[in-house]
Short mmCIF file of C-alpha atoms and ligand atoms in Angstrom, two decimals:
data_model
loop_
_atom_site.label_atom_id
_atom_site.label_comp_id
_atom_site.label_asym_id
_atom_site.label_seq_id
_atom_site.Cartn_x
_atom_site.Cartn_y
_atom_site.Cartn_z
CA MET O 1 82.54 126.03 86.48
CA ASP O 2 78.88 126.24 85.88
CA SER O 3 79.02 128.03 83.09
CA LEU O 4 81.80 126.05 81.93
CA ASP O 5 79.18 122.76 82.22
CA HIS O 6 77.70 122.74 78.97
CA HIS O 7 81.57 122.00 77.39
CA LEU O 8 81.86 119.46 79.27
CA LEU O 9 83.56 116.59 77.17
CA SER O 10 81.70 113.17 76.89
CA SER O 11 83.18 110.25 79.18
CA ASP O 12 84.45 108.31 76.17
CA SER O 13 86.39 111.20 74.17
CA PRO O 14 90.51 111.18 73.82
CA ASP O 15 90.75 114.26 74.97
CA ILE O 16 90.24 113.16 78.78
CA THR O 17 93.05 112.30 80.81
CA LEU O 18 93.71 111.28 84.29
CA VAL O 19 97.09 113.21 86.06
CA VAL O 20 98.47 114.25 88.48
CA ALA O 21 96.45 116.95 90.45
CA THR O 22 98.91 119.86 90.54
CA PRO O 23 98.88 121.08 94.23
CA ALA O 24 95.63 123.54 93.77
CA GLU O 25 93.44 120.96 92.21
CA ARG O 26 94.37 118.65 94.88
CA ILE O 27 92.74 121.64 97.16
CA GLU O 28 89.89 121.86 94.93
CA SER O 29 89.69 118.01 94.50
CA ILE O 30 89.55 117.64 98.90
CA ARG O 31 87.05 120.73 98.98
CA ALA O 32 84.63 118.91 96.73
CA ASN O 33 84.67 115.58 98.05
CA GLY O 34 84.53 117.55 101.85
CA LEU O 35 81.13 118.52 100.84
CA ALA O 36 80.30 114.28 101.46
CA TRP O 37 83.48 113.45 103.70
CA LYS O 38 84.20 116.27 106.18
CA GLY O 39 81.57 114.81 108.65
CA PRO O 40 81.81 117.17 112.15
CA LEU O 41 84.53 119.13 110.39
CA SER O 42 84.49 122.61 108.56
CA MET O 43 85.85 122.86 105.51
CA ASP O 44 88.92 124.49 106.46
CA GLN O 45 89.26 121.83 108.95
CA TYR O 46 89.04 119.00 107.27
CA ILE O 47 91.23 120.76 104.51
CA ALA O 48 93.98 120.57 107.37
CA ARG O 49 93.33 116.98 108.47
CA GLU O 50 94.39 115.94 104.61
CA ASP O 51 97.32 118.05 105.16
CA PHE O 52 98.09 117.01 108.70
CA LEU O 53 97.39 112.95 107.59
CA ILE O 54 100.00 113.50 104.48
CA LYS O 55 102.75 114.41 106.75
CA GLU O 56 102.36 110.58 108.21
CA ASP O 57 104.92 107.87 107.39
CA MET O 58 102.37 105.66 105.51
CA VAL O 59 101.73 108.23 102.43
CA LYS O 60 104.76 111.41 102.97
CA ASP O 61 107.11 112.14 100.27
CA GLY O 62 104.59 111.50 97.78
CA GLY O 63 103.51 108.12 98.61
CA MET O 64 99.94 109.30 97.88
CA THR O 65 99.06 110.69 94.83
CA CYS O 66 96.10 112.63 94.42
CA TRP O 67 94.57 112.02 90.89
CA VAL O 68 92.13 114.27 88.81
CA LEU O 69 90.39 113.50 85.42
CA VAL O 70 90.41 116.28 83.29
CA ASP O 71 90.29 117.69 79.93
CA ARG O 72 93.78 117.07 77.95
CA THR O 73 93.47 120.00 76.09
CA LEU O 74 92.86 122.74 78.75
CA PRO O 75 95.74 124.25 80.94
CA PRO O 76 96.11 122.71 84.62
CA ASP O 77 94.85 124.92 87.74
CA GLY O 78 91.01 126.27 86.21
CA ARG O 79 90.14 123.38 84.32
CA PRO O 80 87.41 121.52 85.37
CA ILE O 81 87.54 118.60 87.68
CA LEU O 82 85.75 115.75 86.33
CA SER O 83 86.50 113.15 89.08
CA SER O 84 89.01 112.65 91.25
CA CYS O 85 90.58 110.09 93.54
CA GLU O 86 93.97 108.96 95.35
CA SER O 87 96.27 105.92 95.52
CA ILE O 88 98.67 105.22 98.21
CA ALA O 89 101.84 102.82 97.22
CA LYS O 90 102.00 100.46 99.74
CA GLN O 91 104.96 97.88 100.42
CA THR O 92 102.76 94.65 100.78
CA PHE O 93 103.80 91.29 101.22
CA LEU O 94 103.31 89.00 98.15
CA ALA O 95 103.83 84.79 99.44
CA TYR O 96 103.82 82.44 96.49
CA ASN O 97 105.33 78.33 96.62
CA GLY O 98 106.62 79.10 99.75
CA ASN O 99 109.07 82.50 98.88
CA ILE O 100 107.68 86.10 100.37
CA GLU O 101 108.73 89.27 98.42
CA THR O 102 107.77 92.70 99.33
CA VAL O 103 105.96 94.09 96.55
CA ILE O 104 104.33 97.94 95.65
CA SER O 105 100.79 97.17 95.69
CA HIS O 106 97.84 100.27 95.28
CA GLY O 107 95.29 101.26 97.65
CA VAL O 108 92.83 103.56 96.16
CA GLY O 109 90.47 106.10 97.51
CA SER O 110 88.59 108.99 97.63
CA VAL O 111 87.06 108.11 94.32
CA TYR O 112 84.51 111.01 94.01
CA CYS O 113 82.52 113.35 91.05
CA ARG O 114 80.87 116.14 92.11
CA PRO O 115 77.11 115.90 92.35
CA GLU O 116 77.04 118.13 89.05
CA HIS O 117 78.91 115.62 86.93
CA ARG O 118 77.34 112.63 88.02
CA GLY O 119 75.85 110.43 85.87
CA ARG O 120 78.10 111.08 82.96
CA GLY O 121 80.22 108.05 83.03
CA TYR O 122 83.07 110.09 84.70
CA ALA O 123 84.31 108.05 87.53
CA LYS O 124 83.76 104.87 85.24
CA ARG O 125 86.27 106.42 82.96
CA MET O 126 88.51 107.21 85.54
CA ILE O 127 88.81 104.09 87.26
CA ILE O 128 89.63 102.53 83.92
CA GLU O 129 92.11 104.97 83.03
CA LEU O 130 93.72 104.12 86.87
CA ALA O 131 93.89 100.96 86.43
CA LYS O 132 96.21 101.52 83.32
CA ILE O 133 98.16 104.10 85.07
CA LEU O 134 98.84 101.85 88.50
CA ASP O 135 100.43 99.07 85.99
CA THR O 136 103.15 100.49 86.45
CA TRP O 137 102.73 103.66 88.52
CA GLN O 138 105.98 104.07 91.10
CA GLN O 139 106.89 100.66 90.64
CA GLU O 140 110.60 99.86 91.03
CA LYS O 141 113.20 99.07 88.22
CA GLY O 142 110.09 98.28 85.65
CA GLN O 143 108.89 95.63 87.89
CA PRO O 144 104.81 95.40 87.36
CA CYS O 145 101.77 95.98 89.61
CA LEU O 146 100.99 92.87 90.42
CA PHE O 147 97.60 94.01 92.35
CA SER O 148 96.03 97.02 94.03
CA VAL O 149 93.28 97.46 96.50
CA LEU O 150 90.27 99.77 97.41
CA TYR O 151 87.64 99.66 99.64
CA SER O 152 83.90 100.60 97.99
CA ASP O 153 81.19 102.16 99.50
CA ILE O 154 79.14 101.60 96.40
CA GLY O 155 78.41 97.84 96.78
CA LYS O 156 80.50 95.09 94.87
CA SER O 157 79.12 95.31 91.44
CA PHE O 158 80.90 98.42 89.95
CA TYR O 159 84.48 97.88 90.61
CA ALA O 160 83.80 94.18 89.97
CA ALA O 161 83.38 94.89 86.94
CA HIS O 162 86.87 96.74 86.23
CA GLY O 163 88.43 94.24 88.11
CA TRP O 164 88.45 94.94 91.49
CA HIS O 165 86.64 91.92 93.12
CA PRO O 166 85.26 91.78 96.60
CA TYR O 167 86.61 90.17 99.75
CA PRO O 168 85.18 88.83 102.76
CA SER O 169 83.60 92.10 104.69
CA SER O 170 82.08 91.11 107.89
CA HIS O 171 82.30 92.93 111.36
CA PHE O 172 80.91 92.18 114.25
CA THR O 173 79.09 95.73 116.52
CA LEU O 174 79.77 95.82 120.37
CA ALA O 175 78.06 97.99 122.95
CA PRO O 176 79.92 100.70 124.96
CA ALA O 177 80.11 99.69 127.91
CA PRO O 178 80.58 101.48 131.23
CA GLY O 179 83.46 100.55 134.23
CA ALA O 180 86.74 101.58 134.86
CA ALA O 181 89.58 100.42 132.84
CA GLN O 182 91.13 97.80 135.49
CA THR O 183 87.73 96.99 137.24
CA ALA O 184 88.39 93.15 138.64
CA ASN O 185 85.69 91.17 137.32
CA GLY O 186 83.60 94.28 136.29
CA SER O 187 80.32 93.19 134.23
CA ALA O 188 79.22 95.36 131.11
CA ASN O 189 75.61 96.12 131.44
CA GLY O 190 73.85 92.89 133.07
CA ARG O 191 73.45 91.33 130.21
CA THR O 192 77.03 90.03 129.15
CA LYS O 193 79.36 87.67 131.39
CA SER O 194 81.85 88.99 133.44
CA VAL O 195 85.14 89.07 132.60
CA ASP O 196 88.25 89.39 134.31
CA MET O 197 90.06 92.96 133.80
CA THR O 198 92.72 92.46 136.22
CA ILE O 199 94.85 90.89 133.37
CA VAL O 200 94.39 93.51 130.91
CA LYS O 201 96.86 96.40 130.55
CA ASP O 202 96.52 99.45 128.42
CA MET O 203 98.82 99.74 125.82
CA SER O 204 100.83 103.10 124.56
CA ARG O 205 101.94 103.82 120.90
CA GLU O 206 105.38 102.17 121.59
CA ASP O 207 103.40 99.17 123.40
CA VAL O 208 101.81 98.90 120.03
CA HIS O 209 105.69 99.56 118.80
CA GLU O 210 107.00 96.92 121.03
CA TYR O 211 104.19 93.96 121.06
CA MET O 212 102.48 94.01 117.54
CA CYS O 213 105.14 96.27 114.56
CA SER O 214 108.75 94.42 115.99
CA GLU O 215 110.92 92.90 113.57
CA PRO O 216 110.16 89.53 115.15
CA VAL O 217 106.96 89.98 115.24
CA ILE O 218 106.52 90.87 111.81
CA GLU O 219 109.05 88.18 110.69
CA HIS O 220 106.46 85.98 112.50
CA HIS O 221 104.01 87.30 110.12
CA LYS O 222 105.91 86.57 106.75
CA GLN O 223 106.84 83.00 108.03
CA LYS O 224 102.98 81.99 108.44
CA LEU O 225 102.55 83.54 104.89
CA ARG O 226 104.95 81.38 103.57
CA GLU O 227 103.53 78.41 104.45
CA ALA O 228 100.09 79.52 103.66
CA SER O 229 101.15 79.97 99.94
CA MET O 230 102.31 76.46 99.95
CA ALA O 231 99.03 74.82 100.75
CA SER O 232 97.25 77.31 98.23
CA GLN O 233 97.22 80.29 95.94
CA ALA O 234 99.27 83.25 96.51
CA VAL O 235 99.00 85.57 99.37
CA MET O 236 98.81 88.73 100.85
CA ALA O 237 98.89 90.70 102.97
CA PHE O 238 99.88 94.84 104.36
CA PRO O 239 102.46 94.72 106.81
CA PRO O 240 100.54 95.38 110.39
CA ASP O 241 103.15 97.60 110.52
CA TYR O 242 103.90 101.22 112.95
CA ALA O 243 103.38 103.00 109.65
CA HIS O 244 99.96 101.81 109.27
CA MET O 245 98.73 102.10 113.15
CA SER O 246 100.42 105.70 113.40
CA TRP O 247 98.27 106.74 110.33
CA HIS O 248 95.03 105.77 111.86
CA TRP O 249 95.77 106.92 115.17
CA ALA O 250 96.66 110.54 113.29
CA ARG O 251 92.95 110.69 112.31
CA ASP O 252 91.99 109.94 115.30
CA GLU O 253 94.16 112.33 117.23
CA PHE O 254 93.21 115.36 114.78
CA TYR O 255 89.64 114.60 115.62
CA SER O 256 89.84 114.42 118.95
CA ARG O 257 91.90 117.22 119.21
CA ILE O 258 88.88 119.68 117.95
CA LEU O 259 85.37 117.35 119.15
CA ARG O 260 87.06 115.75 122.83
CA SER O 261 89.21 118.64 123.71
CA GLU O 262 88.35 118.19 127.29
CA LYS O 263 89.57 114.70 127.09
CA GLY O 264 93.16 116.03 126.35
CA GLU O 265 95.25 113.55 124.66
CA VAL O 266 94.70 110.14 123.08
CA ARG O 267 96.48 108.39 124.85
CA VAL O 268 95.76 104.41 125.56
CA LYS O 269 95.72 103.52 121.62
CA GLY O 270 95.06 99.74 122.28
CA ALA O 271 95.22 96.46 125.06
CA ALA O 272 97.10 93.89 126.15
CA VAL O 273 97.14 90.86 127.97
CA PRO O 274 101.07 90.31 127.27
CA SER O 275 101.18 87.22 129.80
CA ARG O 276 98.66 85.24 127.03
CA LYS O 277 100.16 87.25 124.03
CA VAL O 278 97.06 88.35 123.16
CA PHE O 279 96.64 92.21 122.13
CA VAL O 280 94.60 94.53 120.27
CA THR O 281 94.83 97.89 118.64
CA TRP O 282 92.00 100.29 118.17
CA ASN O 283 91.48 103.81 116.58
CA LYS O 284 88.12 105.85 116.77
CA LYS O 285 86.50 107.54 113.86
CA TYR O 286 84.42 110.65 114.48
CA GLY O 287 81.21 110.49 111.78
CA ALA O 288 78.76 113.24 111.15
CA THR O 289 76.05 111.54 113.81
CA GLN O 290 76.68 109.65 116.57
CA LYS O 291 75.76 106.75 115.33
CA ASP O 292 78.83 106.89 113.26
CA CYS O 293 81.34 107.76 115.70
CA THR O 294 83.23 104.00 115.65
CA LEU O 295 85.85 102.75 118.10
CA TYR O 296 87.61 100.32 114.83
CA ILE O 297 89.51 97.90 116.14
CA LEU O 298 92.41 97.79 113.82
CA ARG O 299 94.13 94.55 114.38
CA THR O 300 93.96 91.54 116.88
CA GLN O 301 96.96 89.34 117.74
CA TYR O 302 97.55 86.39 119.11
CA GLU O 303 98.86 82.92 118.75
CA GLU O 304 96.67 80.28 118.01
CA PRO O 305 96.47 77.60 121.17
CA THR O 306 97.49 74.24 121.21
CA SER O 307 95.26 72.74 123.16
CA PRO O 308 91.62 73.26 124.80
CA ALA O 309 92.99 74.84 127.83
CA GLU O 310 95.01 77.54 126.34
CA GLU O 311 92.08 78.15 124.01
CA GLU O 312 90.16 78.77 127.02
CA ALA O 313 92.80 81.36 128.13
CA VAL O 314 93.57 83.14 125.19
CA VAL O 315 89.09 83.64 124.74
CA GLU O 316 89.41 84.69 128.22
CA ALA O 317 92.22 87.32 127.80
CA LEU O 318 90.80 88.18 124.52
CA ALA O 319 87.57 89.19 125.88
CA GLY O 320 88.91 91.26 128.83
CA ILE O 321 90.77 93.06 126.02
CA LEU O 322 87.88 93.83 123.99
CA ARG O 323 85.57 94.54 126.89
CA ARG O 324 89.00 97.36 127.58
CA ALA O 325 88.09 98.66 124.14
CA GLN O 326 83.79 99.06 125.04
CA ILE O 327 84.81 100.98 127.87
CA GLU O 328 87.33 103.15 125.92
CA ALA O 329 84.12 103.68 123.44
CA GLN O 330 81.79 104.42 126.49
CA GLU O 331 84.95 107.29 127.63
CA TRP O 332 85.29 108.36 124.62
CA LYS O 333 81.06 108.59 123.34
CA MET O 334 81.79 106.50 120.70
CA ASP O 335 78.40 104.63 119.60
CA HIS O 336 79.95 101.36 119.36
CA VAL O 337 82.93 99.42 118.84
CA GLU O 338 83.44 97.37 115.29
CA ILE O 339 85.97 94.65 114.89
CA TRP O 340 86.52 93.19 111.43
CA ASN O 341 86.40 89.33 109.86
CA PRO O 342 87.27 87.95 113.13
CA SER O 343 88.53 84.24 113.11
CA PRO O 344 85.91 81.64 114.84
CA LEU O 345 88.08 81.64 118.28
CA VAL O 346 88.26 85.53 118.42
CA THR O 347 84.02 85.49 117.67
CA LYS O 348 83.84 83.53 121.12
CA ALA O 349 85.91 86.09 122.84
CA ILE O 350 83.56 88.64 121.78
CA LEU O 351 80.27 87.24 122.45
CA THR O 352 82.01 86.36 125.97
CA ALA O 353 82.58 90.39 126.11
CA ASP O 354 79.49 90.88 124.74
CA ALA O 355 76.59 88.41 124.31
CA ASN O 356 74.55 90.80 122.32
CA ALA O 357 77.09 91.51 120.05
CA VAL O 358 75.79 91.71 116.32
CA GLU O 359 77.53 90.12 113.07
CA THR O 360 76.80 92.20 109.82
CA HIS O 361 77.84 91.61 106.57
CA ARG O 362 78.74 94.58 104.75
CA GLU O 363 76.82 94.35 100.86
CA LYS O 364 77.72 98.55 100.57
CA ASP O 365 80.52 100.04 102.49
CA SER O 366 83.90 99.52 102.93
CA ILE O 367 84.33 96.31 101.13
CA PRO O 368 87.49 95.14 100.53
CA CYS O 369 87.92 94.67 96.70
CA LEU O 370 91.38 93.58 94.69
CA LYS O 371 91.97 94.10 91.31
CA TRP O 372 94.64 90.54 91.02
CA ASP O 373 97.24 91.03 87.97
CA GLY O 374 99.89 88.33 89.32
CA ASN O 375 98.09 85.96 86.64
CA GLN O 376 99.77 87.47 84.24
CA HIS O 377 103.09 87.44 85.81
CA GLY O 378 103.25 83.87 86.82
CA TYR O 379 101.50 84.16 90.18
CA GLY O 380 98.36 81.90 89.40
CA ASP O 381 94.88 82.76 89.07
CA SER O 382 93.71 84.48 92.27
CA VAL O 383 95.34 85.63 95.85
CA GLU O 384 94.38 85.36 99.40
CA TRP O 385 94.12 88.02 101.13
CA HIS O 386 95.29 87.39 104.94
CA LEU O 387 95.20 89.77 107.79
CA ASN O 388 91.98 91.53 106.18
CA GLU O 389 91.55 93.64 109.20
CA ARG O 390 90.54 97.52 109.57
CA TYR O 391 93.97 98.70 109.80
CA GLY O 392 94.41 97.68 106.05
CA TRP O 393 91.65 100.48 105.36
CA CYS O 394 92.60 103.57 103.28
C1 COA H 1 80.46 107.41 93.38
C2 COA H 1 80.47 108.35 92.38
C3 COA H 1 81.84 108.31 92.25
C4 COA H 1 80.22 107.87 91.16
O1 COA H 1 80.56 108.91 90.22
P1 COA H 1 79.93 108.83 88.32
O2 COA H 1 80.58 110.16 88.02
O3 COA H 1 78.40 109.68 88.56
O4 COA H 1 79.82 107.57 88.18
P2 COA H 1 78.85 106.72 86.65
O5 COA H 1 78.32 107.97 85.94
O6 COA H 1 80.93 106.67 85.81
O7 COA H 1 78.67 105.82 87.01
C5 COA H 1 79.58 104.55 87.36
C6 COA H 1 78.67 103.28 87.80
O8 COA H 1 78.82 103.44 89.19
C7 COA H 1 77.36 102.97 89.46
N1 COA H 1 77.17 104.31 90.49
C8 COA H 1 76.93 105.61 90.67
N2 COA H 1 77.05 105.67 92.12
C9 COA H 1 76.50 104.53 92.69
C10 COA H 1 76.10 104.56 93.77
N3 COA H 1 75.90 105.21 95.08
N4 COA H 1 75.90 103.41 94.33
C11 COA H 1 76.37 102.06 93.62
N5 COA H 1 76.39 102.44 92.06
C12 COA H 1 76.79 103.67 91.96
C13 COA H 1 76.85 103.82 88.37
O9 COA H 1 75.59 103.60 88.08
C14 COA H 1 77.37 103.51 87.32
O10 COA H 1 76.98 101.89 86.82
P3 COA H 1 77.81 101.07 85.06
O11 COA H 1 79.30 101.68 84.93
O12 COA H 1 76.86 99.95 85.29
O13 COA H 1 76.81 101.67 84.53
C15 COA H 1 80.01 109.68 92.87
O14 COA H 1 78.40 109.32 92.79
C16 COA H 1 79.80 110.08 94.01
O15 COA H 1 81.26 110.97 93.74
N6 COA H 1 79.73 109.90 95.19
C17 COA H 1 79.86 110.29 96.64
C18 COA H 1 81.39 109.60 96.94
C19 COA H 1 81.14 107.95 96.67
O16 COA H 1 80.48 107.18 97.35
N7 COA H 1 82.36 107.95 96.45
C20 COA H 1 82.61 106.25 95.89
C21 COA H 1 83.65 106.21 97.34
S1 COA H 1 83.70 104.17 97.06
#
């Protein structure tokens, strides 16, 4: 490849094109970005991870596309890959004026340029070409694409210049906590309040499916979006469905099998206080170093309390399940628990579970960004992003 470098095209050349990678080019792209993203895996394990994840419902059967920026005059396989990325076609809820529809939006990820090709404008050209392609890509019956999202790891300005504007990107970090899962009134580490753990139940996959992803629950979210869209502008949300959660869990399961084999199957997928209708589901991310090992709260579900007494009960229940997450983090040797964009009520629960929990406003990594094109199709100037929690990350 290096010997070809001096022939590389200028990034504004008309010969540059963005195309779907061949199977071999997909592997070549994974191998290249693996240098940045394989973390604690070997390269072969990282490639195996990608082949494992692509079988998940959220992305299988062409749901995920690998794109490569190439010279159109060169034949597939063997042409230099100037830059690469992926898009995932996602069924997404969009509410406007009290009506809701399910549209195909795209999640863009794995934007990558090999170190030796950087600084020549290839990633920028790729993003410009991608924006044009996604207008119609994988839409049914010629529908326009109304929006796409990505999670920027390079700050807020580059993608904003191309239409992907940043949305709220805060999180709280809680420390892992020792303790048996069902210890009554277990105090985590002497610096937090005592939390009643007797009401907290572990959730399996099936439990999460029943309590957080069932048809009535999803219908409830749709109703909330409809209502929100009557009061303001267009409102979107990724359905917090089983396919989303499963895709995240599959990552966790793949890594855990390799890196925590002594612990066996990842059985616990979240925690609940069913009597108070409070639930969270989580997954674990294994980074290259211990400090990058995170237990992510993918989604927090509760019903808005209608009285101060109810609020107190919900906060207490939430604190219990967050404590359970802290214990899970400790058991699986995670560095911390992270929860994205918590509501004021969830924030109260976080500070009950860990008085020293720290809030961070991310400026560089995992910034949710959305490119809104609904304005060109009669859906108003902007869109609110509801349920902007970790489960939507891709
Ligand atoms: C980020 C990356 C794709 C940029 O590739 P590139 O081909 O060198 O980018 P370009 O030459 O097209 O530059 C595009 C713009 O991004 C900016 N940029 C590049 N790397 C950046 C970084 N790490 N942080 C902030 N901005 C960055 C450039 O300054 C440039 O800005 P401009 O348009 O105002 O001139 C490449 O550095 C990379 O693969 N990094 C590792 C993986 C990664 O972080 N990917 C991004 C995931 S969101």
